[in-house]
Amino acid sequence: MNNTDFKPGFRLSIFDIGILAIGFIGAWYLKDIAVDLSYILLFVVCHFFYFCNITRMSRIPELIWAVCFVALCGVGVTYGIVTFNEAFIISLLITVVLTAFELRKPSYHGVLWSKINPSLKEWFESKNT
């Protein structure tokens, strides 16, 4: 997106559709090989869609979520600190917290931006003049 373009709200690109398709095909393939990996892939792909297309979250919260999820699944499950179910639940709670912070930003430009952040256009114009 060009810095001078004002295009808030839901978005979906060919790249996004490709990622979703590859993710869902991969999860379908993995379901008979390693069901836990299939669930992880679906969970990550759904979060990609949510973060990038629905809330249009900034990079730092996305990275925070990714690090937490990898730590929970990788370290937590490997060392028996948490189960996969607990890792998913904790990750969903982190998603809720990050979403709450994102919705409060003056730059929020995801779904329902006009209700949640009605002064977005003025904020955007002040940053791009």
Short mmCIF file of C-alpha atoms in Angstrom, two decimals:
data_model
loop_
_atom_site.label_atom_id
_atom_site.label_comp_id
_atom_site.label_asym_id
_atom_site.label_seq_id
_atom_site.Cartn_x
_atom_site.Cartn_y
_atom_site.Cartn_z
CA MET A 1 0.00 0.00 0.00
CA ASN A 2 1.30 3.39 -0.95
CA ASN A 3 1.63 5.79 2.01
CA THR A 4 -0.77 8.21 0.34
CA ASP A 5 -3.53 5.63 -0.19
CA PHE A 6 -6.33 5.56 2.37
CA LYS A 7 -7.81 2.06 2.15
CA PRO A 8 -8.93 0.90 5.61
CA GLY A 9 -11.14 -2.08 6.36
CA PHE A 10 -11.07 -5.69 5.27
CA ARG A 11 -8.61 -6.60 2.54
CA LEU A 12 -7.79 -9.72 0.58
CA SER A 13 -5.06 -10.04 -2.02
CA ILE A 14 -4.04 -12.82 -4.38
CA PHE A 15 -1.02 -13.41 -2.10
CA ASP A 16 -3.34 -13.82 0.91
CA ILE A 17 -5.53 -16.29 -0.98
CA GLY A 18 -2.41 -18.23 -1.98
CA ILE A 19 -1.17 -18.42 1.63
CA LEU A 20 -4.61 -19.54 2.82
CA ALA A 21 -4.86 -22.18 0.09
CA ILE A 22 -1.36 -23.55 0.75
CA GLY A 23 -2.03 -23.57 4.49
CA PHE A 24 -5.35 -25.40 4.19
CA ILE A 25 -3.95 -27.90 1.68
CA GLY A 26 -0.95 -28.48 3.94
CA ALA A 27 -3.18 -29.01 6.97
CA TRP A 28 -5.36 -31.43 5.00
CA TYR A 29 -2.27 -33.35 3.94
CA LEU A 30 -0.87 -33.43 7.48
CA LYS A 31 -4.09 -34.61 9.14
CA ASP A 32 -3.31 -38.28 8.46
CA ILE A 33 0.43 -37.96 9.15
CA ALA A 34 0.61 -35.77 12.25
CA VAL A 35 -2.71 -34.38 13.42
CA ASP A 36 -1.04 -32.02 15.94
CA LEU A 37 0.98 -30.41 13.13
CA SER A 38 -2.20 -30.10 11.09
CA TYR A 39 -3.89 -28.21 13.95
CA ILE A 40 -0.85 -25.99 14.45
CA LEU A 41 -0.77 -25.11 10.76
CA LEU A 42 -4.49 -24.32 10.71
CA PHE A 43 -4.17 -22.22 13.86
CA VAL A 44 -1.28 -20.20 12.41
CA VAL A 45 -2.95 -19.74 9.00
CA CYS A 46 -6.18 -18.56 10.64
CA HIS A 47 -4.20 -16.09 12.75
CA PHE A 48 -2.38 -14.86 9.63
CA PHE A 49 -5.78 -14.17 8.07
CA TYR A 50 -7.11 -12.51 11.21
CA PHE A 51 -4.05 -10.33 11.81
CA CYS A 52 -3.41 -9.34 8.19
CA ASN A 53 -6.88 -9.12 6.70
CA ILE A 54 -9.41 -8.50 9.47
CA THR A 55 -7.70 -6.42 12.17
CA ARG A 56 -4.77 -5.42 9.91
CA MET A 57 -2.54 -5.51 12.96
CA SER A 58 0.87 -3.86 12.98
CA ARG A 59 4.05 -5.98 12.83
CA ILE A 60 5.16 -5.81 16.47
CA PRO A 61 1.98 -7.40 17.90
CA GLU A 62 2.10 -10.05 15.15
CA LEU A 63 5.69 -10.87 16.11
CA ILE A 64 4.83 -10.92 19.81
CA TRP A 65 2.10 -13.45 19.09
CA ALA A 66 4.40 -15.56 16.91
CA VAL A 67 7.17 -15.67 19.54
CA CYS A 68 4.68 -16.59 22.27
CA PHE A 69 3.09 -19.29 20.12
CA VAL A 70 6.44 -20.82 19.13
CA ALA A 71 7.59 -20.72 22.76
CA LEU A 72 4.38 -22.33 23.99
CA CYS A 73 4.31 -25.06 21.35
CA GLY A 74 8.02 -25.58 20.97
CA VAL A 75 9.39 -25.25 24.47
CA GLY A 76 6.20 -25.70 26.44
CA VAL A 77 5.04 -28.91 24.83
CA THR A 78 8.56 -30.36 24.41
CA TYR A 79 9.36 -29.95 28.08
CA GLY A 80 5.87 -30.71 29.36
CA ILE A 81 5.23 -27.20 30.67
CA VAL A 82 1.94 -26.93 28.74
CA THR A 83 -0.17 -29.22 26.56
CA PHE A 84 -1.15 -28.37 22.99
CA ASN A 85 -4.65 -27.47 24.19
CA GLU A 86 -3.23 -25.13 26.83
CA ALA A 87 -0.85 -23.61 24.28
CA PHE A 88 -3.78 -22.91 21.96
CA ILE A 89 -5.91 -21.43 24.75
CA ILE A 90 -3.07 -19.20 26.00
CA SER A 91 -2.36 -18.13 22.40
CA LEU A 92 -6.03 -17.22 21.92
CA LEU A 93 -5.92 -15.14 25.11
CA ILE A 94 -2.80 -13.39 23.79
CA THR A 95 -4.71 -12.75 20.54
CA VAL A 96 -7.55 -11.13 22.50
CA VAL A 97 -5.15 -8.90 24.47
CA LEU A 98 -3.21 -7.85 21.36
CA THR A 99 -6.47 -7.15 19.53
CA ALA A 100 -7.69 -4.97 22.41
CA PHE A 101 -4.48 -2.92 22.24
CA GLU A 102 -4.69 -2.68 18.44
CA LEU A 103 -8.29 -1.46 18.50
CA ARG A 104 -7.29 1.40 20.83
CA LYS A 105 -4.56 2.76 18.55
CA PRO A 106 -5.27 5.94 16.61
CA SER A 107 -3.98 4.07 13.55
CA TYR A 108 -6.46 1.16 13.76
CA HIS A 109 -7.66 0.57 10.20
CA GLY A 110 -9.14 -2.95 10.20
CA VAL A 111 -12.72 -4.17 10.03
CA LEU A 112 -15.28 -1.79 11.56
CA TRP A 113 -12.68 0.99 11.63
CA SER A 114 -15.36 3.65 11.04
CA LYS A 115 -17.19 2.61 14.24
CA ILE A 116 -14.11 1.82 16.35
CA ASN A 117 -11.85 4.61 15.13
CA PRO A 118 -13.96 7.31 13.45
CA SER A 119 -11.08 9.82 13.47
CA LEU A 120 -8.79 7.55 11.43
CA LYS A 121 -9.05 9.64 8.26
CA GLU A 122 -7.92 12.78 10.07
CA TRP A 123 -5.08 10.86 11.76
CA PHE A 124 -4.03 9.39 8.41
CA GLU A 125 -4.07 12.78 6.68
CA SER A 126 -2.00 14.37 9.48
CA LYS A 127 0.65 11.64 9.05
CA ASN A 128 0.71 11.86 5.24
CA THR A 129 0.85 15.59 4.54
#
